[in-house]
């Protein structure tokens, strides 16, 4: 099985989740950061995982554009979809996941979940720090990666068929 994890990230937490997932996926798994690299051609991959993070309710436009541009090809592959999102309520997080990807891709995906988040104030630009302080009411760094969910996510993609 040849896989690729294609992701968008602003401060690196999606990349951390992608690396944890990469370790759990069987076979050969490449990483592609869409913020730095052009979208790859998908022909060589059996499994494609797409991941992004949520800012003020929305996932990165670059990820949405990649999904739309490659929809037909993606629907012919095994697909996993994930987010990093700081929203603490599980139902609200799942809603963010449903809003982040096109409905047909969500229906097709074998695995989809929120896999963690990180809030690192020293990394943020002024605007993001200001918003985050207002929303969270403090300026404490937080970081959580859901390794159990990452393992389940990988387990589904590693299954045959
Ligand atoms: C300015 C700002 C706005 C955010 N808005 C949301 C949001 O609407 N919903 C959410 O679940 N998380 C929100 N987050 C949390 C991020 O999704 C979280 O920190 C994520 O891990 C960032 O991933 P990245 O570093 O890979 O970009 C926000 C974070 C910042 C800094």
PDB file of C-alpha atoms and ligand atoms in Angstrom:
ATOM      1  CA  UNK A   1       0.000   0.000   0.000  1.00  0.00           C
ATOM      2  CA  UNK A   2       1.369   3.405  -0.975  1.00  0.00           C
ATOM      3  CA  UNK A   3      -0.079   6.369   0.896  1.00  0.00           C
ATOM      4  CA  UNK A   4       0.278  10.124   1.042  1.00  0.00           C
ATOM      5  CA  UNK A   5      -0.781  12.569   3.730  1.00  0.00           C
ATOM      6  CA  UNK A   6      -1.482  15.967   2.177  1.00  0.00           C
ATOM      7  CA  UNK A   7      -1.990  18.751   4.694  1.00  0.00           C
ATOM      8  CA  UNK A   8      -2.234  22.437   5.450  1.00  0.00           C
ATOM      9  CA  UNK A   9      -0.972  23.957   8.689  1.00  0.00           C
ATOM     10  CA  UNK A  10      -0.276  27.403  10.092  1.00  0.00           C
ATOM     11  CA  UNK A  11       1.723  26.672  13.244  1.00  0.00           C
ATOM     12  CA  UNK A  12       2.636  23.004  12.809  1.00  0.00           C
ATOM     13  CA  UNK A  13       0.124  20.973  14.777  1.00  0.00           C
ATOM     14  CA  UNK A  14      -1.391  19.338  11.680  1.00  0.00           C
ATOM     15  CA  UNK A  15       2.147  18.388  10.680  1.00  0.00           C
ATOM     16  CA  UNK A  16       2.703  16.771  14.079  1.00  0.00           C
ATOM     17  CA  UNK A  17      -0.573  14.804  13.763  1.00  0.00           C
ATOM     18  CA  UNK A  18       0.395  13.825  10.191  1.00  0.00           C
ATOM     19  CA  UNK A  19       3.782  12.501  11.388  1.00  0.00           C
ATOM     20  CA  UNK A  20       2.129  10.474  14.164  1.00  0.00           C
ATOM     21  CA  UNK A  21      -0.298   9.041  11.623  1.00  0.00           C
ATOM     22  CA  UNK A  22       2.541   8.324   9.180  1.00  0.00           C
ATOM     23  CA  UNK A  23       4.210   6.124  11.820  1.00  0.00           C
ATOM     24  CA  UNK A  24       1.021   4.073  12.219  1.00  0.00           C
ATOM     25  CA  UNK A  25       0.230   3.545   8.546  1.00  0.00           C
ATOM     26  CA  UNK A  26       1.553   0.388   6.988  1.00  0.00           C
ATOM     27  CA  UNK A  27       3.594   0.411   3.753  1.00  0.00           C
ATOM     28  CA  UNK A  28       5.211   3.538   2.381  1.00  0.00           C
ATOM     29  CA  UNK A  29       3.683   6.888   3.379  1.00  0.00           C
ATOM     30  CA  UNK A  30       4.765  10.268   2.013  1.00  0.00           C
ATOM     31  CA  UNK A  31       3.999  13.657   3.543  1.00  0.00           C
ATOM     32  CA  UNK A  32       3.106  16.753   1.521  1.00  0.00           C
ATOM     33  CA  UNK A  33       2.737  20.186   3.131  1.00  0.00           C
ATOM     34  CA  UNK A  34       0.477  22.119   0.746  1.00  0.00           C
ATOM     35  CA  UNK A  35       1.549  25.433   2.320  1.00  0.00           C
ATOM     36  CA  UNK A  36       5.087  24.846   1.011  1.00  0.00           C
ATOM     37  CA  UNK A  37       4.749  22.420  -1.901  1.00  0.00           C
ATOM     38  CA  UNK A  38       2.558  22.152  -4.952  1.00  0.00           C
ATOM     39  CA  UNK A  39      -0.135  19.521  -4.772  1.00  0.00           C
ATOM     40  CA  UNK A  40       1.301  16.184  -5.942  1.00  0.00           C
ATOM     41  CA  UNK A  41      -0.095  13.985  -8.656  1.00  0.00           C
ATOM     42  CA  UNK A  42      -2.153  11.269  -6.952  1.00  0.00           C
ATOM     43  CA  UNK A  43      -1.717   8.521  -9.534  1.00  0.00           C
ATOM     44  CA  UNK A  44       0.894   6.536  -7.569  1.00  0.00           C
ATOM     45  CA  UNK A  45      -1.091   6.351  -4.316  1.00  0.00           C
ATOM     46  CA  UNK A  46      -3.694   3.842  -3.138  1.00  0.00           C
ATOM     47  CA  UNK A  47      -4.560   5.860  -0.039  1.00  0.00           C
ATOM     48  CA  UNK A  48      -4.801   9.629   0.290  1.00  0.00           C
ATOM     49  CA  UNK A  49      -5.171  11.347   3.663  1.00  0.00           C
ATOM     50  CA  UNK A  50      -6.131  15.027   3.717  1.00  0.00           C
ATOM     51  CA  UNK A  51      -5.686  17.130   6.847  1.00  0.00           C
ATOM     52  CA  UNK A  52      -6.044  20.766   7.861  1.00  0.00           C
ATOM     53  CA  UNK A  53      -6.715  23.033  10.816  1.00  0.00           C
ATOM     54  CA  UNK A  54      -9.645  25.255  11.744  1.00  0.00           C
ATOM     55  CA  UNK A  55      -9.369  29.036  12.105  1.00  0.00           C
ATOM     56  CA  UNK A  56     -12.537  30.915  13.016  1.00  0.00           C
ATOM     57  CA  UNK A  57     -14.664  28.017  11.886  1.00  0.00           C
ATOM     58  CA  UNK A  58     -12.936  27.365   8.571  1.00  0.00           C
ATOM     59  CA  UNK A  59     -10.269  25.071   7.224  1.00  0.00           C
ATOM     60  CA  UNK A  60      -7.453  26.456   5.012  1.00  0.00           C
ATOM     61  CA  UNK A  61      -8.646  27.462   1.543  1.00  0.00           C
ATOM     62  CA  UNK A  62      -5.695  25.696  -0.047  1.00  0.00           C
ATOM     63  CA  UNK A  63      -6.965  22.363   1.271  1.00  0.00           C
ATOM     64  CA  UNK A  64     -10.544  23.015   0.078  1.00  0.00           C
ATOM     65  CA  UNK A  65      -9.242  23.983  -3.349  1.00  0.00           C
ATOM     66  CA  UNK A  66      -7.124  20.822  -3.535  1.00  0.00           C
ATOM     67  CA  UNK A  67     -10.157  18.667  -2.648  1.00  0.00           C
ATOM     68  CA  UNK A  68     -12.322  20.324  -5.315  1.00  0.00           C
ATOM     69  CA  UNK A  69      -9.623  20.175  -7.990  1.00  0.00           C
ATOM     70  CA  UNK A  70      -8.967  16.420  -7.403  1.00  0.00           C
ATOM     71  CA  UNK A  71     -12.436  15.242  -6.470  1.00  0.00           C
ATOM     72  CA  UNK A  72     -12.867  12.671  -9.236  1.00  0.00           C
ATOM     73  CA  UNK A  73      -9.509  11.056  -8.547  1.00  0.00           C
ATOM     74  CA  UNK A  74     -10.034  11.126  -4.771  1.00  0.00           C
ATOM     75  CA  UNK A  75     -13.365   9.318  -5.123  1.00  0.00           C
ATOM     76  CA  UNK A  76     -11.467   6.415  -6.724  1.00  0.00           C
ATOM     77  CA  UNK A  77      -9.071   5.989  -3.785  1.00  0.00           C
ATOM     78  CA  UNK A  78      -9.119   5.051  -0.155  1.00  0.00           C
ATOM     79  CA  UNK A  79      -9.455   8.386   1.636  1.00  0.00           C
ATOM     80  CA  UNK A  80      -8.929   9.632   5.201  1.00  0.00           C
ATOM     81  CA  UNK A  81      -9.892  13.124   6.351  1.00  0.00           C
ATOM     82  CA  UNK A  82      -8.724  14.808   9.532  1.00  0.00           C
ATOM     83  CA  UNK A  83      -8.547  18.107  11.323  1.00  0.00           C
ATOM     84  CA  UNK A  84      -6.658  19.697  14.155  1.00  0.00           C
ATOM     85  CA  UNK A  85      -9.124  21.896  16.010  1.00  0.00           C
ATOM     86  CA  UNK A  86      -9.073  23.452  19.461  1.00  0.00           C
ATOM     87  CA  UNK A  87     -12.847  23.375  19.978  1.00  0.00           C
ATOM     88  CA  UNK A  88     -13.328  21.497  23.274  1.00  0.00           C
ATOM     89  CA  UNK A  89     -16.830  20.101  22.663  1.00  0.00           C
ATOM     90  CA  UNK A  90     -16.916  16.823  20.754  1.00  0.00           C
ATOM     91  CA  UNK A  91     -20.186  17.522  18.884  1.00  0.00           C
ATOM     92  CA  UNK A  92     -18.974  20.998  17.818  1.00  0.00           C
ATOM     93  CA  UNK A  93     -15.652  19.504  16.677  1.00  0.00           C
ATOM     94  CA  UNK A  94     -17.468  16.898  14.603  1.00  0.00           C
ATOM     95  CA  UNK A  95     -19.552  19.698  13.039  1.00  0.00           C
ATOM     96  CA  UNK A  96     -16.327  21.512  12.113  1.00  0.00           C
ATOM     97  CA  UNK A  97     -15.165  18.310  10.434  1.00  0.00           C
ATOM     98  CA  UNK A  98     -18.417  18.069   8.456  1.00  0.00           C
ATOM     99  CA  UNK A  99     -18.008  21.718   7.349  1.00  0.00           C
ATOM    100  CA  UNK A 100     -14.346  21.393   6.399  1.00  0.00           C
ATOM    101  CA  UNK A 101     -14.682  18.914   3.528  1.00  0.00           C
ATOM    102  CA  UNK A 102     -17.100  18.534   0.597  1.00  0.00           C
ATOM    103  CA  UNK A 103     -20.097  16.265   1.406  1.00  0.00           C
ATOM    104  CA  UNK A 104     -19.314  13.689  -1.308  1.00  0.00           C
ATOM    105  CA  UNK A 105     -15.754  13.304  -0.003  1.00  0.00           C
ATOM    106  CA  UNK A 106     -17.040  12.932   3.571  1.00  0.00           C
ATOM    107  CA  UNK A 107     -19.447  10.199   2.417  1.00  0.00           C
ATOM    108  CA  UNK A 108     -16.656   8.429   0.550  1.00  0.00           C
ATOM    109  CA  UNK A 109     -14.012   8.667   3.318  1.00  0.00           C
ATOM    110  CA  UNK A 110     -13.101   5.437   5.129  1.00  0.00           C
ATOM    111  CA  UNK A 111     -11.753   7.392   8.123  1.00  0.00           C
ATOM    112  CA  UNK A 112     -12.504  10.918   9.354  1.00  0.00           C
ATOM    113  CA  UNK A 113     -11.770  12.496  12.717  1.00  0.00           C
ATOM    114  CA  UNK A 114     -10.291  15.351  14.710  1.00  0.00           C
ATOM    115  CA  UNK A 115      -6.836  14.153  15.796  1.00  0.00           C
ATOM    116  CA  UNK A 116      -5.643  16.865  18.182  1.00  0.00           C
ATOM    117  CA  UNK A 117      -4.653  20.498  18.461  1.00  0.00           C
ATOM    118  CA  UNK A 118      -1.966  22.795  19.775  1.00  0.00           C
ATOM    119  CA  UNK A 119      -2.143  26.376  20.956  1.00  0.00           C
ATOM    120  CA  UNK A 120       1.328  27.925  21.135  1.00  0.00           C
ATOM    121  CA  UNK A 121       1.141  31.645  21.844  1.00  0.00           C
ATOM    122  CA  UNK A 122       4.814  32.365  21.133  1.00  0.00           C
ATOM    123  CA  UNK A 123       4.426  31.031  17.592  1.00  0.00           C
ATOM    124  CA  UNK A 124       1.333  33.100  16.726  1.00  0.00           C
ATOM    125  CA  UNK A 125       1.165  36.350  14.858  1.00  0.00           C
ATOM    126  CA  UNK A 126      -0.300  39.371  16.639  1.00  0.00           C
ATOM    127  CA  UNK A 127      -3.806  38.945  15.232  1.00  0.00           C
ATOM    128  CA  UNK A 128      -4.068  35.228  16.065  1.00  0.00           C
ATOM    129  CA  UNK A 129      -2.715  35.797  19.588  1.00  0.00           C
ATOM    130  CA  UNK A 130      -5.267  38.551  20.167  1.00  0.00           C
ATOM    131  CA  UNK A 131      -8.205  36.404  18.952  1.00  0.00           C
ATOM    132  CA  UNK A 132      -7.053  33.347  20.885  1.00  0.00           C
ATOM    133  CA  UNK A 133      -6.640  35.270  24.148  1.00  0.00           C
ATOM    134  CA  UNK A 134     -10.156  36.676  23.745  1.00  0.00           C
ATOM    135  CA  UNK A 135     -11.699  33.285  22.975  1.00  0.00           C
ATOM    136  CA  UNK A 136      -9.869  31.175  25.551  1.00  0.00           C
ATOM    137  CA  UNK A 137      -9.687  33.856  28.264  1.00  0.00           C
ATOM    138  CA  UNK A 138      -6.052  33.043  29.089  1.00  0.00           C
ATOM    139  CA  UNK A 139      -2.703  32.762  27.390  1.00  0.00           C
ATOM    140  CA  UNK A 140      -1.619  29.302  28.496  1.00  0.00           C
ATOM    141  CA  UNK A 141      -0.130  27.030  25.856  1.00  0.00           C
ATOM    142  CA  UNK A 142      -2.020  23.778  25.320  1.00  0.00           C
ATOM    143  CA  UNK A 143      -1.293  20.713  23.233  1.00  0.00           C
ATOM    144  CA  UNK A 144      -3.095  17.427  22.860  1.00  0.00           C
ATOM    145  CA  UNK A 145      -2.795  14.724  20.223  1.00  0.00           C
ATOM    146  CA  UNK A 146      -5.327  11.926  20.418  1.00  0.00           C
ATOM    147  CA  UNK A 147      -3.058   8.936  19.866  1.00  0.00           C
ATOM    148  CA  UNK A 148      -5.929   6.483  20.392  1.00  0.00           C
ATOM    149  CA  UNK A 149      -7.912   8.136  17.597  1.00  0.00           C
ATOM    150  CA  UNK A 150      -4.796   8.301  15.393  1.00  0.00           C
ATOM    151  CA  UNK A 151      -4.321   4.546  15.889  1.00  0.00           C
ATOM    152  CA  UNK A 152      -7.989   3.822  15.070  1.00  0.00           C
ATOM    153  CA  UNK A 153      -7.818   6.097  12.002  1.00  0.00           C
ATOM    154  CA  UNK A 154      -4.690   4.293  10.757  1.00  0.00           C
ATOM    155  CA  UNK A 155      -6.214   0.895  11.550  1.00  0.00           C
ATOM    156  CA  UNK A 156      -9.177   1.575   9.249  1.00  0.00           C
ATOM    157  CA  UNK A 157      -6.904   2.704   6.411  1.00  0.00           C
ATOM    158  CA  UNK A 158      -4.558  -0.256   6.892  1.00  0.00           C
ATOM    159  CA  UNK A 159      -7.403  -2.737   6.413  1.00  0.00           C
ATOM    160  CA  UNK A 160      -7.624  -4.404   3.007  1.00  0.00           C
ATOM    161  CA  UNK A 161     -10.370  -3.330   0.622  1.00  0.00           C
TER     162      UNK A 161
HETATM  163  C1  LIG B   1      -6.888  32.749  15.679  1.00  0.00           C
HETATM  164  C2  LIG B   1      -7.300  31.334  15.916  1.00  0.00           C
HETATM  165  C3  LIG B   1      -8.591  30.917  15.626  1.00  0.00           C
HETATM  166  C4  LIG B   1      -8.981  29.588  15.865  1.00  0.00           C
HETATM  167  N1  LIG B   1     -10.267  29.213  15.575  1.00  0.00           N
HETATM  168  C5  LIG B   1     -10.666  27.946  15.834  1.00  0.00           C
HETATM  169  C6  LIG B   1     -12.014  27.546  15.585  1.00  0.00           C
HETATM  170  O1  LIG B   1     -12.852  28.293  15.093  1.00  0.00           O
HETATM  171  N2  LIG B   1     -12.344  26.271  15.893  1.00  0.00           N
HETATM  172  C7  LIG B   1     -11.458  25.368  16.415  1.00  0.00           C
HETATM  173  O2  LIG B   1     -11.834  24.229  16.682  1.00  0.00           O
HETATM  174  N3  LIG B   1     -10.168  25.722  16.642  1.00  0.00           N
HETATM  175  C8  LIG B   1      -9.758  26.982  16.371  1.00  0.00           C
HETATM  176  N4  LIG B   1      -8.455  27.338  16.594  1.00  0.00           N
HETATM  177  C9  LIG B   1      -7.488  26.345  17.096  1.00  0.00           C
HETATM  178  C10 LIG B   1      -6.665  25.715  15.968  1.00  0.00           C
HETATM  179  O3  LIG B   1      -7.483  25.014  15.090  1.00  0.00           O
HETATM  180  C11 LIG B   1      -5.626  24.782  16.601  1.00  0.00           C
HETATM  181  O4  LIG B   1      -4.723  25.559  17.352  1.00  0.00           O
HETATM  182  C12 LIG B   1      -4.878  23.924  15.597  1.00  0.00           C
HETATM  183  O5  LIG B   1      -4.139  22.939  16.287  1.00  0.00           O
HETATM  184  C13 LIG B   1      -3.959  24.724  14.710  1.00  0.00           C
HETATM  185  O6  LIG B   1      -3.309  23.868  13.815  1.00  0.00           O
HETATM  186  P1  LIG B   1      -2.029  24.321  12.926  1.00  0.00           P
HETATM  187  O7  LIG B   1      -0.985  24.786  13.894  1.00  0.00           O
HETATM  188  O8  LIG B   1      -1.624  23.094  12.213  1.00  0.00           O
HETATM  189  O9  LIG B   1      -2.510  25.391  11.994  1.00  0.00           O
HETATM  190  C14 LIG B   1      -8.051  28.655  16.369  1.00  0.00           C
HETATM  191  C15 LIG B   1      -6.721  29.069  16.624  1.00  0.00           C
HETATM  192  C16 LIG B   1      -6.353  30.387  16.413  1.00  0.00           C
HETATM  193  C17 LIG B   1      -4.927  30.794  16.696  1.00  0.00           C
END
